[in-house]
């Protein structure tokens, strides 16, 4: 997996949720907007401090998190 240098996790920003470049914009916000049918252009217009690569990395991060699996304790 490529490095996701634009995704930050800081307990003092947005309660430690995954954010874009330390800004108060979470990966969840970006993914939610895309899921609601917003285009990249609409998102970038609404959040002018975001860049196209921020959206790409938010998608990559979300895909990586969905692919993660926790071990079922009953299998232990």
mmCIF file of C-alpha atoms in Angstrom:
data_model
loop_
_atom_site.group_PDB
_atom_site.id
_atom_site.type_symbol
_atom_site.label_atom_id
_atom_site.label_comp_id
_atom_site.label_asym_id
_atom_site.label_seq_id
_atom_site.Cartn_x
_atom_site.Cartn_y
_atom_site.Cartn_z
ATOM 1 C CA UNK A 1 0.000 0.000 0.000
ATOM 2 C CA UNK A 2 1.266 3.461 -0.810
ATOM 3 C CA UNK A 3 2.019 5.912 1.935
ATOM 4 C CA UNK A 4 -0.944 8.062 2.938
ATOM 5 C CA UNK A 5 0.975 11.174 3.945
ATOM 6 C CA UNK A 6 -2.091 13.425 3.762
ATOM 7 C CA UNK A 7 -4.091 11.413 6.313
ATOM 8 C CA UNK A 8 -3.377 12.377 9.913
ATOM 9 C CA UNK A 9 -4.492 10.952 13.229
ATOM 10 C CA UNK A 10 -4.101 13.339 16.149
ATOM 11 C CA UNK A 11 -6.021 12.959 19.419
ATOM 12 C CA UNK A 12 -6.222 16.752 19.712
ATOM 13 C CA UNK A 13 -7.883 17.207 16.291
ATOM 14 C CA UNK A 14 -11.467 16.018 15.772
ATOM 15 C CA UNK A 15 -11.180 13.531 18.622
ATOM 16 C CA UNK A 16 -8.441 11.539 16.904
ATOM 17 C CA UNK A 17 -10.471 10.727 13.793
ATOM 18 C CA UNK A 18 -8.623 10.376 10.513
ATOM 19 C CA UNK A 19 -8.314 13.880 9.049
ATOM 20 C CA UNK A 20 -6.972 15.466 5.921
ATOM 21 C CA UNK A 21 -3.547 17.063 6.529
ATOM 22 C CA UNK A 22 -4.352 17.901 10.145
ATOM 23 C CA UNK A 23 -7.284 20.051 9.084
ATOM 24 C CA UNK A 24 -10.661 19.765 10.753
ATOM 25 C CA UNK A 25 -12.011 17.822 7.787
ATOM 26 C CA UNK A 26 -12.340 14.110 8.439
ATOM 27 C CA UNK A 27 -11.926 11.299 5.971
ATOM 28 C CA UNK A 28 -15.485 10.348 6.918
ATOM 29 C CA UNK A 29 -16.763 13.755 5.827
ATOM 30 C CA UNK A 30 -15.115 13.459 2.414
ATOM 31 C CA UNK A 31 -16.268 9.867 1.898
ATOM 32 C CA UNK A 32 -19.772 10.777 3.065
ATOM 33 C CA UNK A 33 -19.980 13.608 0.556
ATOM 34 C CA UNK A 34 -18.870 11.304 -2.252
ATOM 35 C CA UNK A 35 -21.387 8.669 -1.137
ATOM 36 C CA UNK A 36 -24.120 11.314 -1.162
ATOM 37 C CA UNK A 37 -23.373 11.983 -4.814
ATOM 38 C CA UNK A 38 -21.240 15.109 -4.523
ATOM 39 C CA UNK A 39 -18.614 15.453 -7.222
ATOM 40 C CA UNK A 40 -14.954 16.099 -6.544
ATOM 41 C CA UNK A 41 -15.428 19.571 -7.976
ATOM 42 C CA UNK A 42 -18.290 20.302 -5.565
ATOM 43 C CA UNK A 43 -16.237 19.103 -2.602
ATOM 44 C CA UNK A 44 -13.218 21.181 -3.629
ATOM 45 C CA UNK A 45 -15.452 24.230 -4.059
ATOM 46 C CA UNK A 46 -17.057 23.717 -0.636
ATOM 47 C CA UNK A 47 -13.653 23.141 0.986
ATOM 48 C CA UNK A 48 -11.250 25.350 -1.008
ATOM 49 C CA UNK A 49 -8.294 24.402 1.191
ATOM 50 C CA UNK A 50 -8.554 20.764 0.044
ATOM 51 C CA UNK A 51 -6.678 19.479 -2.980
ATOM 52 C CA UNK A 52 -7.592 16.676 -5.424
ATOM 53 C CA UNK A 53 -4.938 14.393 -3.882
ATOM 54 C CA UNK A 54 -6.679 14.786 -0.502
ATOM 55 C CA UNK A 55 -9.794 13.161 -1.951
ATOM 56 C CA UNK A 56 -7.731 10.388 -3.544
ATOM 57 C CA UNK A 57 -6.032 9.609 -0.248
ATOM 58 C CA UNK A 58 -9.319 9.742 1.683
ATOM 59 C CA UNK A 59 -10.668 7.074 -0.676
ATOM 60 C CA UNK A 60 -7.496 4.988 -0.352
ATOM 61 C CA UNK A 61 -7.603 5.231 3.435
ATOM 62 C CA UNK A 62 -11.267 4.239 3.559
ATOM 63 C CA UNK A 63 -10.614 1.263 1.274
ATOM 64 C CA UNK A 64 -7.710 0.159 3.470
ATOM 65 C CA UNK A 65 -9.834 0.427 6.632
ATOM 66 C CA UNK A 66 -12.689 -1.542 5.111
ATOM 67 C CA UNK A 67 -10.244 -4.260 4.118
ATOM 68 C CA UNK A 68 -8.921 -4.583 7.689
ATOM 69 C CA UNK A 69 -10.295 -7.465 9.702
ATOM 70 C CA UNK A 70 -10.196 -8.027 13.397
ATOM 71 C CA UNK A 71 -9.614 -11.525 14.718
ATOM 72 C CA UNK A 72 -12.800 -13.098 16.056
ATOM 73 C CA UNK A 73 -12.169 -13.835 19.731
ATOM 74 C CA UNK A 74 -14.200 -17.049 19.490
ATOM 75 C CA UNK A 75 -11.509 -18.429 17.165
ATOM 76 C CA UNK A 76 -8.804 -17.993 19.797
#
